[in-house]
PDB file of C-alpha atoms in Angstrom:
ATOM      1  CA  MET A   1      -6.887  -6.095 -15.428  1.00 66.00           C
ATOM      2  CA  SER A   2      -9.318  -4.957 -12.804  1.00 78.00           C
ATOM      3  CA  ILE A   3      -8.861  -1.535 -11.201  1.00 80.00           C
ATOM      4  CA  VAL A   4     -10.738  -2.712  -8.118  1.00 77.00           C
ATOM      5  CA  LYS A   5      -8.927  -4.969  -5.680  1.00 75.00           C
ATOM      6  CA  PRO A   6     -10.208  -8.515  -6.141  1.00 59.00           C
ATOM      7  CA  GLY A   7     -11.488 -10.455  -3.184  1.00 52.00           C
ATOM      8  CA  SER A   8      -8.965 -12.842  -1.674  1.00 41.00           C
ATOM      9  CA  ASP A   9      -9.559 -16.280  -0.286  1.00 38.00           C
ATOM     10  CA  ALA A  10      -8.944 -16.924   3.378  1.00 32.00           C
ATOM     11  CA  ARG A  11      -5.331 -17.921   3.897  1.00 35.00           C
ATOM     12  CA  SER A  12      -3.693 -19.722   6.762  1.00 37.00           C
ATOM     13  CA  ASP A  13      -1.399 -17.573   8.884  1.00 42.00           C
ATOM     14  CA  VAL A  14       0.579 -20.700   9.844  1.00 41.00           C
ATOM     15  CA  GLU A  15       3.825 -21.159   7.942  1.00 46.00           C
ATOM     16  CA  ILE A  16       4.596 -24.770   7.004  1.00 37.00           C
ATOM     17  CA  ASP A  17       8.163 -26.086   6.967  1.00 39.00           C
ATOM     18  CA  ALA A  18       8.901 -27.166   3.400  1.00 36.00           C
ATOM     19  CA  GLN A  19      10.961 -30.206   4.449  1.00 35.00           C
ATOM     20  CA  THR A  20       8.923 -31.643   7.318  1.00 33.00           C
ATOM     21  CA  GLY A  21       5.462 -30.485   6.302  1.00 35.00           C
ATOM     22  CA  VAL A  22       4.882 -29.382   9.906  1.00 34.00           C
ATOM     23  CA  ALA A  23       4.369 -25.831  11.122  1.00 48.00           C
ATOM     24  CA  PRO A  24       7.255 -24.790  13.455  1.00 56.00           C
ATOM     25  CA  VAL A  25       4.816 -23.743  16.171  1.00 55.00           C
ATOM     26  CA  PHE A  26       3.212 -27.187  16.220  1.00 56.00           C
ATOM     27  CA  ARG A  27       6.608 -28.864  16.218  1.00 63.00           C
ATOM     28  CA  ALA A  28       7.557 -26.745  19.244  1.00 60.00           C
ATOM     29  CA  LEU A  29       4.307 -27.737  20.968  1.00 55.00           C
ATOM     30  CA  ARG A  30       4.947 -31.404  20.317  1.00 69.00           C
ATOM     31  CA  GLU A  31       8.469 -31.111  21.728  1.00 63.00           C
ATOM     32  CA  ALA A  32       7.200 -29.246  24.806  1.00 64.00           C
ATOM     33  CA  MET A  33       4.631 -31.960  25.505  1.00 62.00           C
ATOM     34  CA  ALA A  34       6.984 -34.875  24.804  1.00 71.00           C
ATOM     35  CA  ASN A  35       8.402 -35.108  28.346  1.00 74.00           C
ATOM     36  CA  LYS A  36       5.181 -34.293  30.166  1.00 75.00           C
ATOM     37  CA  SER A  37       2.453 -36.591  31.355  1.00 74.00           C
ATOM     38  CA  PHE A  38      -1.212 -35.678  31.584  1.00 66.00           C
ATOM     39  CA  GLU A  39      -3.872 -37.454  33.568  1.00 72.00           C
ATOM     40  CA  THR A  40      -6.630 -36.667  31.081  1.00 78.00           C
ATOM     41  CA  LEU A  41      -7.060 -35.484  27.511  1.00 74.00           C
ATOM     42  CA  ASP A  42      -8.661 -32.326  28.889  1.00 72.00           C
ATOM     43  CA  ALA A  43      -5.499 -31.551  30.862  1.00 67.00           C
ATOM     44  CA  ALA A  44      -3.382 -32.034  27.743  1.00 64.00           C
ATOM     45  CA  GLN A  45      -5.711 -29.777  25.792  1.00 66.00           C
ATOM     46  CA  ARG A  46      -5.529 -27.066  28.451  1.00 68.00           C
ATOM     47  CA  TYR A  47      -1.733 -27.199  28.322  1.00 55.00           C
ATOM     48  CA  ALA A  48      -1.762 -26.981  24.524  1.00 63.00           C
ATOM     49  CA  ASP A  49      -4.186 -24.048  24.613  1.00 56.00           C
ATOM     50  CA  GLN A  50      -2.014 -22.228  27.147  1.00 65.00           C
ATOM     51  CA  PHE A  51       1.125 -22.908  25.102  1.00 56.00           C
ATOM     52  CA  MET A  52      -0.480 -21.628  21.894  1.00 59.00           C
ATOM     53  CA  GLY A  53      -1.842 -18.591  23.701  1.00 59.00           C
ATOM     54  CA  GLN A  54       1.645 -17.668  24.876  1.00 58.00           C
ATOM     55  CA  VAL A  55       3.039 -18.172  21.378  1.00 60.00           C
ATOM     56  CA  ASN A  56       0.356 -15.984  19.841  1.00 62.00           C
ATOM     57  CA  VAL A  57       1.119 -12.986  22.062  1.00 65.00           C
ATOM     58  CA  ALA A  58       4.915 -13.324  22.090  1.00 76.00           C
ATOM     59  CA  PRO A  59       6.871 -10.840  19.910  1.00 78.00           C
ATOM     60  CA  GLN A  60       8.239 -12.555  16.804  1.00 82.00           C
ATOM     61  CA  ALA A  61      11.600 -11.566  15.317  1.00 88.00           C
ATOM     62  CA  ASP A  62      10.376 -12.438  11.813  1.00 90.00           C
ATOM     63  CA  PHE A  63       7.468 -10.029  12.325  1.00 91.00           C
ATOM     64  CA  ASP A  64       9.794  -7.223  13.466  1.00 92.00           C
ATOM     65  CA  GLY A  65       8.511  -7.421  17.020  1.00 89.00           C
ATOM     66  CA  LEU A  66       4.842  -8.014  16.330  1.00 91.00           C
ATOM     67  CA  SER A  67       3.152 -11.086  17.759  1.00 89.00           C
ATOM     68  CA  ALA A  68       1.185 -13.557  15.671  1.00 86.00           C
ATOM     69  CA  GLU A  69      -1.999 -12.153  17.217  1.00 86.00           C
ATOM     70  CA  GLN A  70      -1.044  -8.589  16.266  1.00 90.00           C
ATOM     71  CA  MET A  71      -0.095  -9.613  12.751  1.00 90.00           C
ATOM     72  CA  HIS A  72      -3.451 -11.316  12.339  1.00 89.00           C
ATOM     73  CA  ALA A  73      -5.162  -8.067  13.322  1.00 90.00           C
ATOM     74  CA  LEU A  74      -3.080  -6.027  10.857  1.00 91.00           C
ATOM     75  CA  LEU A  75      -3.938  -8.375   8.037  1.00 93.00           C
ATOM     76  CA  TYR A  76      -7.615  -8.972   8.626  1.00 93.00           C
ATOM     77  CA  PHE A  77      -8.866  -5.992  10.654  1.00 92.00           C
ATOM     78  CA  PRO A  78      -6.631  -3.079   9.561  1.00 90.00           C
ATOM     79  CA  PHE A  79      -9.164  -0.390  10.424  1.00 88.00           C
ATOM     80  CA  ASP A  80     -10.610  -2.143  13.452  1.00 88.00           C
ATOM     81  CA  CYS A  81      -7.674  -2.769  15.804  1.00 85.00           C
ATOM     82  CA  PRO A  82      -7.285   0.516  17.749  1.00 84.00           C
ATOM     83  CA  GLN A  83      -5.234  -1.235  20.440  1.00 83.00           C
ATOM     84  CA  LEU A  84      -2.537  -1.801  17.813  1.00 87.00           C
ATOM     85  CA  VAL A  85      -2.865   0.963  15.249  1.00 90.00           C
ATOM     86  CA  ASP A  86      -4.623   4.308  15.114  1.00 92.00           C
ATOM     87  CA  LEU A  87      -5.586   5.145  11.536  1.00 91.00           C
ATOM     88  CA  ARG A  88      -6.783   8.707  11.845  1.00 93.00           C
ATOM     89  CA  LEU A  89      -9.949   9.835  10.125  1.00 92.00           C
ATOM     90  CA  ARG A  90      -8.798  13.449   9.976  1.00 94.00           C
ATOM     91  CA  VAL A  91      -5.479  14.916   8.847  1.00 95.00           C
ATOM     92  CA  PRO A  92      -5.064  18.706   8.449  1.00 93.00           C
ATOM     93  CA  ALA A  93      -5.571  19.545   4.787  1.00 90.00           C
ATOM     94  CA  ASP A  94      -2.526  21.820   4.735  1.00 90.00           C
ATOM     95  CA  LYS A  95      -0.292  18.896   5.747  1.00 92.00           C
ATOM     96  CA  VAL A  96      -1.173  16.650   2.807  1.00 94.00           C
ATOM     97  CA  ALA A  97      -0.915  19.013  -0.162  1.00 87.00           C
ATOM     98  CA  GLU A  98       2.404  17.507  -1.285  1.00 90.00           C
ATOM     99  CA  ALA A  99       1.160  13.918  -1.292  1.00 97.00           C
ATOM    100  CA  PRO A 100       0.989  13.037  -5.023  1.00 97.00           C
ATOM    101  CA  LEU A 101      -2.424  11.374  -4.720  1.00 98.00           C
ATOM    102  CA  MET A 102      -3.900  14.386  -2.940  1.00 97.00           C
ATOM    103  CA  SER A 103      -2.175  16.980  -5.117  1.00 97.00           C
ATOM    104  CA  LEU A 104      -3.342  15.370  -8.349  1.00 98.00           C
ATOM    105  CA  PHE A 105      -6.861  14.897  -7.052  1.00 97.00           C
ATOM    106  CA  LEU A 106      -7.125  18.585  -6.125  1.00 97.00           C
ATOM    107  CA  LEU A 107      -5.793  19.621  -9.551  1.00 97.00           C
ATOM    108  CA  LEU A 108      -8.373  17.319 -11.132  1.00 98.00           C
ATOM    109  CA  VAL A 109     -11.177  18.866  -9.084  1.00 97.00           C
ATOM    110  CA  GLN A 110     -10.000  22.325 -10.104  1.00 97.00           C
ATOM    111  CA  ALA A 111     -10.023  21.297 -13.773  1.00 97.00           C
ATOM    112  CA  ILE A 112     -13.526  19.842 -13.495  1.00 97.00           C
ATOM    113  CA  GLY A 113     -14.804  23.050 -11.912  1.00 95.00           C
ATOM    114  CA  ASP A 114     -18.463  23.873 -11.482  1.00 93.00           C
ATOM    115  CA  GLN A 115     -19.390  23.194 -15.084  1.00 93.00           C
ATOM    116  CA  GLY A 116     -18.055  19.673 -15.317  1.00 96.00           C
ATOM    117  CA  LEU A 117     -15.648  18.250 -17.843  1.00 96.00           C
ATOM    118  CA  LYS A 118     -16.555  16.323 -20.982  1.00 96.00           C
ATOM    119  CA  PRO A 119     -14.501  13.140 -21.392  1.00 96.00           C
ATOM    120  CA  THR A 120     -12.934  11.913 -24.616  1.00 96.00           C
ATOM    121  CA  ALA A 121     -14.545   9.222 -26.745  1.00 94.00           C
ATOM    122  CA  THR A 122     -12.585   6.639 -24.736  1.00 94.00           C
ATOM    123  CA  GLY A 123     -13.945   8.005 -21.456  1.00 95.00           C
ATOM    124  CA  ASN A 124     -10.746   9.662 -20.295  1.00 96.00           C
ATOM    125  CA  LEU A 125      -9.726  13.224 -19.518  1.00 97.00           C
ATOM    126  CA  PRO A 126      -9.050  15.523 -22.512  1.00 96.00           C
ATOM    127  CA  ARG A 127      -5.433  15.803 -23.649  1.00 97.00           C
ATOM    128  CA  LYS A 128      -5.196  19.538 -22.948  1.00 97.00           C
ATOM    129  CA  ILE A 129      -6.458  19.050 -19.391  1.00 97.00           C
ATOM    130  CA  CYS A 130      -3.903  16.287 -18.798  1.00 97.00           C
ATOM    131  CA  ARG A 131      -1.103  18.522 -20.083  1.00 97.00           C
ATOM    132  CA  ASP A 132      -2.273  21.504 -18.032  1.00 97.00           C
ATOM    133  CA  ILE A 133      -2.453  19.414 -14.861  1.00 97.00           C
ATOM    134  CA  ALA A 134       0.971  17.903 -15.562  1.00 97.00           C
ATOM    135  CA  LEU A 135       2.492  21.365 -16.015  1.00 97.00           C
ATOM    136  CA  ALA A 136       0.944  22.579 -12.755  1.00 97.00           C
ATOM    137  CA  TYR A 137       1.996  19.419 -10.940  1.00 97.00           C
ATOM    138  CA  TYR A 138       5.576  19.154 -12.174  1.00 96.00           C
ATOM    139  CA  GLY A 139       6.477  22.791 -12.845  1.00 96.00           C
ATOM    140  CA  GLU A 140       8.038  23.903 -16.120  1.00 95.00           C
ATOM    141  CA  ALA A 141      11.508  22.401 -15.670  1.00 95.00           C
ATOM    142  CA  ARG A 142      10.389  18.971 -14.526  1.00 94.00           C
ATOM    143  CA  TYR A 143       7.551  18.925 -17.060  1.00 95.00           C
ATOM    144  CA  ALA A 144      10.091  19.471 -19.833  1.00 95.00           C
ATOM    145  CA  GLU A 145      12.183  16.630 -18.427  1.00 91.00           C
ATOM    146  CA  GLN A 146       9.210  14.280 -18.085  1.00 91.00           C
ATOM    147  CA  THR A 147       8.084  14.906 -21.677  1.00 93.00           C
ATOM    148  CA  ARG A 148      11.556  14.958 -23.228  1.00 91.00           C
ATOM    149  CA  PHE A 149      11.083  11.609 -24.980  1.00 90.00           C
ATOM    150  CA  SER A 150       7.324  11.113 -24.864  1.00 92.00           C
ATOM    151  CA  ALA A 151       4.595  13.752 -24.913  1.00 95.00           C
ATOM    152  CA  ILE A 152       1.379  13.518 -22.922  1.00 96.00           C
ATOM    153  CA  ASN A 153      -1.171  12.724 -25.593  1.00 96.00           C
ATOM    154  CA  SER A 154      -3.769  11.048 -23.415  1.00 96.00           C
ATOM    155  CA  GLU A 155      -4.687  10.461 -19.796  1.00 97.00           C
ATOM    156  CA  LEU A 156      -2.869   7.117 -19.872  1.00 96.00           C
ATOM    157  CA  ASP A 157       0.370   8.944 -20.696  1.00 96.00           C
ATOM    158  CA  PHE A 158       0.113  10.612 -17.284  1.00 97.00           C
ATOM    159  CA  PHE A 159      -0.658   7.468 -15.342  1.00 97.00           C
ATOM    160  CA  ASP A 160      -0.497   9.002 -11.869  1.00 97.00           C
ATOM    161  CA  LEU A 161      -3.288  11.373 -12.874  1.00 98.00           C
ATOM    162  CA  HIS A 162      -5.224   8.453 -14.353  1.00 98.00           C
ATOM    163  CA  VAL A 163      -4.939   6.608 -11.026  1.00 98.00           C
ATOM    164  CA  ALA A 164      -5.941   9.684  -9.016  1.00 98.00           C
ATOM    165  CA  ARG A 165      -9.040  10.065 -11.182  1.00 98.00           C
ATOM    166  CA  LEU A 166      -9.969   6.392 -10.753  1.00 98.00           C
ATOM    167  CA  VAL A 167      -9.479   6.546  -6.976  1.00 98.00           C
ATOM    168  CA  GLY A 168     -11.611   9.699  -6.833  1.00 97.00           C
ATOM    169  CA  GLU A 169     -14.393   7.844  -8.639  1.00 97.00           C
ATOM    170  CA  LEU A 170     -14.050   4.698  -6.521  1.00 97.00           C
ATOM    171  CA  ALA A 171     -14.259   6.863  -3.392  1.00 97.00           C
ATOM    172  CA  GLY A 172     -17.446   8.500  -4.660  1.00 97.00           C
ATOM    173  CA  LEU A 173     -15.865  11.972  -4.877  1.00 97.00           C
ATOM    174  CA  VAL A 174     -15.976  12.271  -8.659  1.00 97.00           C
ATOM    175  CA  ARG A 175     -18.587  10.744 -10.930  1.00 96.00           C
ATOM    176  CA  ARG A 176     -20.114  10.864 -14.420  1.00 95.00           C
ATOM    177  CA  TYR A 177     -23.319  12.830 -14.847  1.00 94.00           C
ATOM    178  CA  LYS A 178     -25.020  13.707 -18.134  1.00 93.00           C
ATOM    179  CA  GLY A 179     -21.915  12.917 -20.136  1.00 94.00           C
ATOM    180  CA  LYS A 180     -19.486  14.881 -17.951  1.00 96.00           C
ATOM    181  CA  PHE A 181     -17.083  14.360 -15.100  1.00 97.00           C
ATOM    182  CA  ILE A 182     -18.412  16.240 -12.084  1.00 97.00           C
ATOM    183  CA  VAL A 183     -17.460  16.542  -8.440  1.00 97.00           C
ATOM    184  CA  SER A 184     -20.090  14.656  -6.457  1.00 97.00           C
ATOM    185  CA  ARG A 185     -22.127  16.162  -3.654  1.00 96.00           C
ATOM    186  CA  LYS A 186     -20.001  14.165  -1.211  1.00 96.00           C
ATOM    187  CA  GLY A 187     -16.840  15.475  -2.853  1.00 96.00           C
ATOM    188  CA  ARG A 188     -17.992  19.105  -2.751  1.00 95.00           C
ATOM    189  CA  ALA A 189     -18.836  18.799   0.944  1.00 95.00           C
ATOM    190  CA  LEU A 190     -15.424  17.328   1.764  1.00 94.00           C
ATOM    191  CA  LEU A 191     -13.598  20.081  -0.096  1.00 93.00           C
ATOM    192  CA  LYS A 192     -14.927  22.665   2.340  1.00 91.00           C
ATOM    193  CA  ALA A 193     -13.385  23.230   5.775  1.00 84.00           C
ATOM    194  CA  PRO A 194     -13.576  21.725   8.331  1.00 86.00           C
ATOM    195  CA  LYS A 195     -14.562  18.554   6.451  1.00 87.00           C
ATOM    196  CA  SER A 196     -11.557  18.977   4.176  1.00 92.00           C
ATOM    197  CA  ASP A 197      -9.452  17.392   6.926  1.00 95.00           C
ATOM    198  CA  SER A 198     -11.284  14.127   6.169  1.00 95.00           C
ATOM    199  CA  LEU A 199     -10.552  14.161   2.436  1.00 96.00           C
ATOM    200  CA  TYR A 200      -7.074  12.652   2.422  1.00 97.00           C
ATOM    201  CA  PRO A 201      -7.916   9.761   4.809  1.00 96.00           C
ATOM    202  CA  ILE A 202     -10.844   8.850   2.543  1.00 97.00           C
ATOM    203  CA  LEU A 203      -8.627   8.856  -0.560  1.00 97.00           C
ATOM    204  CA  PHE A 204      -5.974   6.889   1.298  1.00 97.00           C
ATOM    205  CA  ARG A 205      -8.393   4.241   2.524  1.00 96.00           C
ATOM    206  CA  CYS A 206      -9.839   3.813  -0.959  1.00 97.00           C
ATOM    207  CA  TYR A 207      -6.369   3.504  -2.473  1.00 98.00           C
ATOM    208  CA  ALA A 208      -5.273   1.026   0.202  1.00 97.00           C
ATOM    209  CA  GLN A 209      -8.284  -1.268   0.137  1.00 95.00           C
ATOM    210  CA  VAL A 210     -10.415  -0.734  -2.974  1.00 97.00           C
ATOM    211  CA  PHE A 211      -8.179   0.301  -5.868  1.00 97.00           C
ATOM    212  CA  ASN A 212      -6.244  -2.679  -7.236  1.00 97.00           C
ATOM    213  CA  TRP A 213      -2.525  -1.889  -6.951  1.00 97.00           C
ATOM    214  CA  ALA A 214      -1.687  -4.487  -9.583  1.00 96.00           C
ATOM    215  CA  TYR A 215      -3.451  -2.307 -12.177  1.00 96.00           C
ATOM    216  CA  ARG A 216      -0.440   0.022 -12.073  1.00 94.00           C
ATOM    217  CA  ASP A 217       2.239  -2.524 -13.018  1.00 91.00           C
ATOM    218  CA  GLY A 218       2.821  -5.641 -15.053  1.00 86.00           C
ATOM    219  CA  TYR A 219       3.584  -7.937 -12.140  1.00 92.00           C
ATOM    220  CA  PRO A 220       1.437 -10.839 -10.867  1.00 92.00           C
ATOM    221  CA  ASP A 221      -1.625  -9.764  -8.903  1.00 93.00           C
ATOM    222  CA  ILE A 222      -0.972 -11.429  -5.476  1.00 94.00           C
ATOM    223  CA  PRO A 223      -3.786  -9.764  -3.458  1.00 95.00           C
ATOM    224  CA  PHE A 224      -2.082 -10.707  -0.172  1.00 96.00           C
ATOM    225  CA  ILE A 225       0.665  -8.131  -0.766  1.00 96.00           C
ATOM    226  CA  GLN A 226      -1.948  -5.378  -0.860  1.00 97.00           C
ATOM    227  CA  GLN A 227      -3.867  -6.912   2.044  1.00 96.00           C
ATOM    228  CA  SER A 228      -0.733  -6.549   4.186  1.00 96.00           C
ATOM    229  CA  PHE A 229      -0.397  -2.805   3.492  1.00 97.00           C
ATOM    230  CA  LEU A 230      -0.342  -2.004   7.210  1.00 96.00           C
ATOM    231  CA  PHE A 231       2.736  -4.167   7.743  1.00 96.00           C
ATOM    232  CA  THR A 232       4.562  -2.149   5.089  1.00 97.00           C
ATOM    233  CA  LEU A 233       3.588   1.028   6.942  1.00 97.00           C
ATOM    234  CA  TYR A 234       4.639  -0.575  10.235  1.00 96.00           C
ATOM    235  CA  LEU A 235       8.091  -1.274   8.779  1.00 97.00           C
ATOM    236  CA  LEU A 236       8.378   2.312   7.547  1.00 98.00           C
ATOM    237  CA  ALA A 237       7.242   3.722  10.878  1.00 96.00           C
ATOM    238  CA  LEU A 238       9.715   1.540  12.742  1.00 96.00           C
ATOM    239  CA  HIS A 239      12.768   1.926  10.506  1.00 97.00           C
ATOM    240  CA  GLY A 240      12.134   4.924   8.300  1.00 97.00           C
ATOM    241  CA  ASN A 241      13.782   7.730  10.268  1.00 96.00           C
ATOM    242  CA  SER A 242      16.880   7.438   8.091  1.00 97.00           C
ATOM    243  CA  TRP A 243      17.401   6.576   4.446  1.00 97.00           C
ATOM    244  CA  ARG A 244      17.546   2.848   3.726  1.00 97.00           C
ATOM    245  CA  ARG A 245      17.909   0.957   0.461  1.00 96.00           C
ATOM    246  CA  GLN A 246      14.808  -0.747  -0.830  1.00 96.00           C
ATOM    247  CA  ASN A 247      16.269  -4.218  -0.178  1.00 96.00           C
ATOM    248  CA  PHE A 248      16.052  -3.566   3.575  1.00 97.00           C
ATOM    249  CA  TYR A 249      12.248  -3.457   3.291  1.00 98.00           C
ATOM    250  CA  GLU A 250      12.148  -6.262   0.725  1.00 97.00           C
ATOM    251  CA  ASP A 251      14.066  -8.482   3.157  1.00 97.00           C
ATOM    252  CA  ALA A 252      11.944  -7.522   6.169  1.00 97.00           C
ATOM    253  CA  TYR A 253       8.703  -8.253   4.332  1.00 97.00           C
ATOM    254  CA  LEU A 254      10.015 -11.563   2.979  1.00 96.00           C
ATOM    255  CA  ARG A 255      11.080 -12.711   6.459  1.00 95.00           C
ATOM    256  CA  ALA A 256       7.523 -12.173   7.636  1.00 95.00           C
ATOM    257  CA  PHE A 257       5.803 -13.680   4.599  1.00 95.00           C
ATOM    258  CA  PRO A 258       8.122 -16.098   2.767  1.00 94.00           C
ATOM    259  CA  MET A 259       5.084 -17.832   1.297  1.00 93.00           C
ATOM    260  CA  VAL A 260       4.579 -14.943  -1.164  1.00 94.00           C
ATOM    261  CA  LEU A 261       7.260 -16.556  -3.341  1.00 94.00           C
ATOM    262  CA  THR A 262       4.957 -19.533  -3.872  1.00 93.00           C
ATOM    263  CA  GLN A 263       2.241 -17.200  -5.164  1.00 93.00           C
ATOM    264  CA  ILE A 264       4.374 -15.962  -8.050  1.00 92.00           C
ATOM    265  CA  PRO A 265       3.491 -17.902 -11.218  1.00 86.00           C
ATOM    266  CA  ALA A 266       6.193 -20.243 -12.466  1.00 78.00           C
ATOM    267  CA  GLY A 267       7.924 -19.645 -15.772  1.00 71.00           C
ATOM    268  CA  GLY A 268       9.516 -16.632 -17.355  1.00 68.00           C
ATOM    269  CA  MET A 269      13.125 -15.479 -17.384  1.00 68.00           C
ATOM    270  CA  SER A 270      13.373 -14.425 -13.719  1.00 77.00           C
ATOM    271  CA  ASP A 271      13.230 -16.498 -10.550  1.00 89.00           C
ATOM    272  CA  PRO A 272      10.359 -15.866  -8.092  1.00 92.00           C
ATOM    273  CA  GLU A 273      12.505 -13.963  -5.590  1.00 94.00           C
ATOM    274  CA  HIS A 274      13.785 -11.546  -8.230  1.00 92.00           C
ATOM    275  CA  ILE A 275      10.215 -10.893  -9.380  1.00 93.00           C
ATOM    276  CA  TYR A 276       9.047 -10.470  -5.793  1.00 95.00           C
ATOM    277  CA  ARG A 277      11.736  -7.900  -4.991  1.00 95.00           C
ATOM    278  CA  SER A 278      10.978  -5.737  -7.995  1.00 94.00           C
ATOM    279  CA  LEU A 279       7.226  -6.122  -7.408  1.00 96.00           C
ATOM    280  CA  TYR A 280       7.454  -5.141  -3.746  1.00 97.00           C
ATOM    281  CA  THR A 281       9.605  -2.083  -4.397  1.00 96.00           C
ATOM    282  CA  TRP A 282       7.388  -0.709  -7.143  1.00 96.00           C
ATOM    283  CA  ARG A 283       3.990  -1.745  -5.837  1.00 97.00           C
ATOM    284  CA  CYS A 284       4.412  -1.190  -2.106  1.00 98.00           C
ATOM    285  CA  LEU A 285       7.180   1.372  -1.715  1.00 98.00           C
ATOM    286  CA  LYS A 286       6.917   3.595  -4.809  1.00 97.00           C
ATOM    287  CA  ASN A 287       3.308   3.244  -5.909  1.00 97.00           C
ATOM    288  CA  PHE A 288       1.773   2.928  -2.442  1.00 98.00           C
ATOM    289  CA  ALA A 289       3.896   4.634   0.218  1.00 98.00           C
ATOM    290  CA  GLY A 290       5.413   7.101  -2.241  1.00 98.00           C
ATOM    291  CA  PHE A 291       2.230   7.934  -4.152  1.00 98.00           C
ATOM    292  CA  THR A 292       0.209   8.492  -0.974  1.00 98.00           C
ATOM    293  CA  GLY A 293       2.930  10.778   0.398  1.00 97.00           C
ATOM    294  CA  LEU A 294       3.910   8.567   3.336  1.00 98.00           C
ATOM    295  CA  ALA A 295       7.488   7.981   2.196  1.00 98.00           C
ATOM    296  CA  ASP A 296      10.167   9.496  -0.002  1.00 97.00           C
ATOM    297  CA  VAL A 297      11.377   6.941  -2.546  1.00 96.00           C
ATOM    298  CA  GLU A 298      14.314   8.274  -4.529  1.00 94.00           C
ATOM    299  CA  SER A 299      16.398   6.761  -7.286  1.00 91.00           C
ATOM    300  CA  VAL A 300      19.975   6.135  -6.130  1.00 87.00           C
ATOM    301  CA  LYS A 301      21.197   7.052  -9.609  1.00 75.00           C
ATOM    302  CA  LYS A 302      19.173  10.164 -10.311  1.00 62.00           C
ATOM    303  CA  GLU A 303      20.349  10.389 -13.925  1.00 56.00           C
ATOM    304  CA  SER A 304      18.946   6.933 -14.705  1.00 50.00           C
ATOM    305  CA  LEU A 305      15.704   6.852 -16.694  1.00 50.00           C
ATOM    306  CA  ALA A 306      15.019   3.225 -15.758  1.00 56.00           C
ATOM    307  CA  ALA A 307      15.806   3.294 -12.061  1.00 63.00           C
ATOM    308  CA  THR A 308      16.097  -0.041 -10.282  1.00 79.00           C
ATOM    309  CA  GLU A 309      17.847   1.044  -7.086  1.00 90.00           C
ATOM    310  CA  PHE A 310      16.092   3.263  -4.582  1.00 94.00           C
ATOM    311  CA  ARG A 311      16.499   4.654  -1.112  1.00 96.00           C
ATOM    312  CA  VAL A 312      13.495   5.066   1.155  1.00 97.00           C
ATOM    313  CA  ARG A 313      12.630   7.261   4.128  1.00 98.00           C
ATOM    314  CA  LYS A 314       9.325   7.921   5.859  1.00 97.00           C
ATOM    315  CA  ARG A 315       7.690  11.342   5.634  1.00 97.00           C
ATOM    316  CA  PRO A 316       6.053  13.244   8.524  1.00 96.00           C
ATOM    317  CA  LEU A 317       2.634  12.521   7.016  1.00 97.00           C
ATOM    318  CA  LEU A 318       2.984   8.852   7.996  1.00 97.00           C
ATOM    319  CA  GLY A 319       2.959   9.739  11.692  1.00 95.00           C
ATOM    320  CA  MET A 320      -0.007  12.071  11.199  1.00 96.00           C
ATOM    321  CA  LEU A 321      -2.071   9.354   9.498  1.00 96.00           C
ATOM    322  CA  VAL A 322      -0.998   6.205  11.327  1.00 95.00           C
ATOM    323  CA  GLY A 323      -0.098   5.750  14.980  1.00 93.00           C
ATOM    324  CA  PHE A 324       1.603   2.585  16.240  1.00 89.00           C
ATOM    325  CA  PRO A 325       2.202   1.953  19.993  1.00 79.00           C
ATOM    326  CA  PHE A 326       5.979   2.159  20.054  1.00 71.00           C
TER     327      PHE A 326
END
């Protein structure tokens, strides 16, 4: 499976009614025009254009208050719609240290050092380095808990570190040179103040748009779910002041994009909605919002090793990185 997000085909933003085969917005237009008379085709077209324009800018309940026009901008121009969202290019370095992606990247950079780090024969980080980083990241007690049933024998056994290393490479901050991992010139420059305030936004943007989220799990790819990352952050910004169960966000996303169920391959033991719900929670809430430090995602049953129920709450970092006009 690719670690880089695959390109996605253009998709229609218009939802089609499964029974009638007609988009609700066009059905509403037809009904609005049914009792009106127009002297010319141009007059009818002007009315239709005006009607559609009003629909496009009207807040939609299924979009949690966003209009169709705003949703289009979130999906297709996430970093180029300042009237709707302010994705900051600088976040104080001391405010992002606890974000897992940032914390692991900094530990990786420290391990690489000035001399570089020779990879294993498979091209990964050495086992001792992975264990040392895990101990520093988790602390002794949690490290013992994490390795109680399975030791860290390779980089892939500490998958969060593996992902942080891949994102660092995709962002051009870490690279291979003469058989070693080294911190690139760009990476070294960004590690020094005041440019260090730009480091996290660069890692975040790479994780959001370049790294393929599906690489982290065994669920269907569905590039659209990653493409709509800003809507997930919008939902967290809007509703995340208090703890909510993961199904609140699963439901909100599904109301906005019910067509994602049709993108889940048929077959298997589970129905598409069950697969979607598990996929969304792990891919979007835990492995995106949680891993980038924008939300706390906690198991409801903390003693469970195979958690399936979570509660979610936004973290202050979300407001520092992303600004929505509400």
